[in-house]
Amino acid sequence: DARVTQTPRHKVTEMGQEVTMRCQPILGHNTVFWYRQTMMQGLELLAYFRNRAPLDDSGMPKDRFSAEMPDATLATLKIQPSEPRDSAVYFCASGRRTDLEAFFGQGTRLTVV
Amino acid sequence: SQKIEQNSEALNIQEGKTATLTCNYTNYSPAYLQWYRQDPGRGPVFLLLIRENEKEKRKERLKVTFDTTLKQSLFHITASQPADSATYLCALDDSGGYQKVTFGTGTKLQVIP
């Protein structure tokens, strides 16, 4: 059963610390998305990649967030330094250019104290 | 400014009735629109996609309509069941099919037995 895998599922960290979230997209999917979900803002697109190249990261605060795809099986989202306002659920999703639907992982629940 | 509006109030309906959820948008010209389902603590799950040149799409008990003149999509669940209780999100691609998808805030549906 193919699925998007995200680690860790939960992360509690202190303000100022670096946070790295990882995502393994479904094999064969060439598009990877990072979303953030909060009660106030809903699901916001932070960045997305096609064939490992960044297509758009305009939703991401550039001074502290970075997203990369070191290879086709791994996407990372880093926050450095983290702040309490970064507390949210971060979702990774993957898909194919041809059929347009996105498959979401279970999310990483981040709490910055 | 661009906006995607879904009824923020929860929708409560009796089992067996048809649930109708609304998605209105402004200042977008979407190539397609999608509906997702999200259960608590889980990532969204894709349900249906409708393109800008399509008026209606069906899948089992689900039906989606898309009116680009009214800038509105309606999502119907017929013969609703308690298992249909979830939050339903509409999402649209305003990037000409490049999959830069923006989500609405969702409508929580509760089906009462």
Coordinates of C-alpha atoms in Angstrom, one line a residue:
Chain A
D1 CA 0.0 0.0 0.0
A2 CA 1.9 3.1 -1.3
R3 CA 1.9 6.0 1.0
V4 CA 3.8 9.2 1.9
T5 CA 5.8 8.8 5.0
Q6 CA 6.7 11.7 7.3
T7 CA 9.0 11.7 10.3
P8 CA 8.8 12.6 13.1
R9 CA 5.1 12.5 13.7
H10 CA 5.4 14.8 16.7
K11 CA 8.1 17.2 17.7
V12 CA 8.4 19.5 20.7
T13 CA 11.3 21.9 20.7
E14 CA 12.5 25.1 22.3
M15 CA 12.4 28.4 20.6
G16 CA 15.7 29.0 18.7
Q17 CA 16.4 25.3 18.0
E18 CA 16.7 23.9 14.5
V19 CA 13.9 21.6 13.4
T20 CA 14.2 19.1 10.5
M21 CA 11.1 17.4 9.1
R22 CA 11.5 14.5 6.6
C23 CA 9.2 13.1 3.9
Q24 CA 9.5 10.0 1.7
P25 CA 7.2 10.5 -1.3
I26 CA 5.4 7.7 -3.0
L27 CA 7.8 5.9 -5.5
G28 CA 7.2 7.2 -9.0
H29 CA 5.7 10.5 -7.9
N30 CA 7.6 13.5 -9.4
T31 CA 5.9 16.3 -7.5
V32 CA 6.4 16.9 -3.8
F33 CA 4.5 19.5 -1.7
W34 CA 5.0 21.0 1.7
Y35 CA 1.9 22.4 3.4
R36 CA 1.4 23.9 6.9
Q37 CA -1.9 23.7 8.7
T38 CA -3.1 25.8 11.6
M39 CA -6.6 26.5 12.9
M40 CA -6.4 30.2 11.9
Q41 CA -4.9 29.9 8.4
G42 CA -5.9 26.4 7.3
L43 CA -3.7 24.6 4.8
E44 CA -1.0 26.9 3.3
L45 CA 1.3 25.8 0.5
L46 CA 4.9 26.5 1.6
A47 CA 6.8 25.0 -1.3
Y48 CA 6.7 22.4 -4.0
F49 CA 9.1 20.5 -6.2
R50 CA 8.9 18.8 -9.5
N51 CA 11.6 16.3 -10.5
R52 CA 13.5 17.5 -7.4
A53 CA 13.7 21.1 -8.6
P54 CA 11.9 23.8 -6.6
L55 CA 9.0 25.2 -8.6
D56 CA 7.6 27.6 -6.1
D57 CA 8.6 28.5 -2.5
S58 CA 6.8 31.8 -2.3
G59 CA 4.7 30.6 0.7
M60 CA 7.8 30.0 2.8
P61 CA 9.4 32.6 5.2
K62 CA 12.8 32.6 3.5
D63 CA 14.8 33.9 6.5
R64 CA 14.2 30.8 8.6
F65 CA 12.7 28.1 6.4
S66 CA 14.4 25.9 3.8
A67 CA 13.2 23.0 1.7
E68 CA 15.3 20.6 -0.3
M69 CA 15.1 17.3 -2.1
P70 CA 18.5 15.6 -1.8
D71 CA 17.2 12.7 -3.8
A72 CA 14.0 11.4 -5.3
T73 CA 13.1 9.5 -2.1
L74 CA 13.6 12.2 0.4
A75 CA 12.3 15.8 0.9
T76 CA 13.3 17.9 3.9
L77 CA 11.9 21.0 5.5
K78 CA 14.1 22.9 8.0
I79 CA 13.3 25.7 10.3
Q80 CA 16.2 27.5 11.8
P81 CA 15.7 29.2 14.3
S82 CA 12.3 28.0 15.3
E83 CA 9.7 30.3 16.8
P84 CA 6.5 29.7 18.7
R85 CA 4.5 30.9 15.8
D86 CA 5.8 28.0 13.7
S87 CA 3.7 25.6 15.8
A88 CA 1.5 23.8 13.4
V89 CA 1.0 20.5 11.6
Y90 CA 3.3 20.2 8.6
F91 CA 2.1 18.0 5.8
C92 CA 4.1 16.6 2.9
A93 CA 2.2 15.4 -0.2
S94 CA 3.3 13.8 -3.4
G95 CA 1.7 13.3 -6.8
R96 CA 2.2 12.9 -10.5
R97 CA 2.1 15.7 -13.0
T98 CA -0.3 13.6 -15.1
D99 CA -3.2 13.0 -12.8
L100 CA -3.0 16.0 -10.5
E101 CA -4.2 14.5 -7.2
A102 CA -2.0 14.9 -4.2
F103 CA -1.4 12.1 -1.7
F104 CA -0.8 13.4 1.8
G105 CA 1.3 12.0 4.6
Q106 CA 0.1 11.9 8.2
G107 CA 1.8 15.1 9.1
T108 CA 4.4 16.3 11.6
R109 CA 2.8 18.1 14.6
L110 CA 5.4 20.7 15.7
T111 CA 5.2 22.6 18.9
V112 CA 7.7 25.3 19.6
V113 CA 7.8 26.4 23.3
Chain B
S1 CA -7.3 39.8 -3.0
Q2 CA -7.7 36.1 -3.7
K3 CA -10.1 34.2 -1.5
I4 CA -11.5 30.7 -1.3
E5 CA -14.6 30.6 1.0
Q6 CA -16.2 27.5 2.5
N7 CA -18.9 27.6 5.0
S8 CA -17.0 27.9 8.3
E9 CA -20.1 26.8 10.2
A10 CA -20.4 23.0 10.8
L11 CA -23.0 21.3 8.7
N12 CA -25.2 18.8 10.6
I13 CA -27.5 16.6 8.6
Q14 CA -29.6 13.5 9.2
E15 CA -28.4 10.1 8.0
G16 CA -29.8 9.3 4.5
K17 CA -30.2 12.9 3.4
T18 CA -28.1 14.7 0.8
A19 CA -25.3 16.9 2.2
T20 CA -24.4 19.9 0.0
L21 CA -21.2 21.9 0.7
T22 CA -20.3 25.1 -1.0
C23 CA -16.9 26.5 -2.2
N24 CA -16.8 30.1 -3.5
Y25 CA -13.8 31.8 -4.8
T26 CA -12.8 35.3 -5.9
N27 CA -9.9 36.6 -8.1
Y28 CA -8.9 33.1 -9.3
S29 CA -9.1 31.5 -12.7
P30 CA -8.6 27.9 -11.8
A31 CA -7.6 25.3 -14.3
Y32 CA -9.3 22.7 -12.0
L33 CA -10.8 22.4 -8.6
Q34 CA -10.5 19.4 -6.2
W35 CA -12.3 18.2 -3.1
Y36 CA -10.5 16.5 -0.3
R37 CA -11.7 14.8 2.9
Q38 CA -9.8 15.3 6.2
D39 CA -10.4 13.3 9.3
P40 CA -9.0 14.5 12.7
G41 CA -5.3 13.9 13.1
R42 CA -4.9 12.7 9.5
G43 CA -3.8 14.2 6.2
P44 CA -6.4 15.2 3.5
V45 CA -7.5 12.5 1.2
F46 CA -8.3 13.2 -2.4
L47 CA -11.9 12.7 -3.5
L48 CA -12.7 14.3 -6.9
L49 CA -11.3 16.7 -9.5
I50 CA -13.3 18.8 -11.9
R51 CA -11.7 20.8 -14.7
E52 CA -12.7 24.3 -15.8
N53 CA -14.4 23.0 -18.9
E54 CA -16.5 20.4 -17.0
K55 CA -19.9 21.2 -15.4
E56 CA -20.4 18.1 -13.3
K57 CA -18.5 15.0 -12.1
R58 CA -19.7 12.0 -10.2
K59 CA -18.2 9.2 -8.2
E60 CA -20.4 6.7 -6.4
R61 CA -22.4 8.8 -3.9
L62 CA -20.4 12.0 -4.6
K63 CA -21.2 14.7 -7.1
V64 CA -19.3 17.9 -7.8
T65 CA -20.5 20.8 -9.9
F66 CA -18.3 23.7 -11.1
D67 CA -19.7 27.0 -12.3
T68 CA -16.9 29.3 -13.5
T69 CA -19.4 32.1 -14.1
L70 CA -20.6 32.1 -10.5
K71 CA -17.1 31.1 -9.3
Q72 CA -18.6 28.3 -7.3
S73 CA -18.3 24.6 -6.8
L74 CA -20.9 22.5 -5.0
F75 CA -20.1 19.1 -3.4
H76 CA -22.9 16.7 -2.8
I77 CA -23.0 13.5 -0.8
T78 CA -26.2 11.5 -1.4
A79 CA -27.6 9.0 1.1
S80 CA -25.2 10.3 3.7
Q81 CA -23.8 8.0 6.4
P82 CA -22.3 8.7 9.8
A83 CA -19.0 7.5 8.3
D84 CA -19.1 10.6 6.0
S85 CA -18.6 12.8 9.0
A86 CA -15.3 14.7 8.4
T87 CA -14.0 18.1 7.2
Y88 CA -14.2 18.6 3.5
L89 CA -11.8 20.9 1.8
C90 CA -12.0 22.4 -1.6
A91 CA -8.7 23.3 -3.4
L92 CA -8.0 25.0 -6.7
D93 CA -5.1 25.4 -9.1
D94 CA -4.6 28.9 -10.2
S95 CA -1.3 28.2 -11.9
G96 CA -2.6 27.0 -15.2
G97 CA -2.3 23.4 -14.3
Y98 CA 1.2 23.6 -12.7
Q99 CA -0.3 22.2 -9.5
K100 CA 0.1 25.2 -7.3
V101 CA -3.0 24.3 -5.3
T102 CA -4.6 26.6 -2.7
F103 CA -7.0 25.1 -0.2
G104 CA -10.1 26.5 1.4
T105 CA -10.5 26.4 5.2
G106 CA -12.9 23.5 5.0
T107 CA -16.4 22.7 6.2
K108 CA -17.0 20.2 9.0
L109 CA -19.8 17.8 8.2
Q110 CA -21.6 15.8 10.9
V111 CA -24.0 13.1 9.8
I112 CA -26.4 12.3 12.6
P113 CA -27.7 8.7 12.9

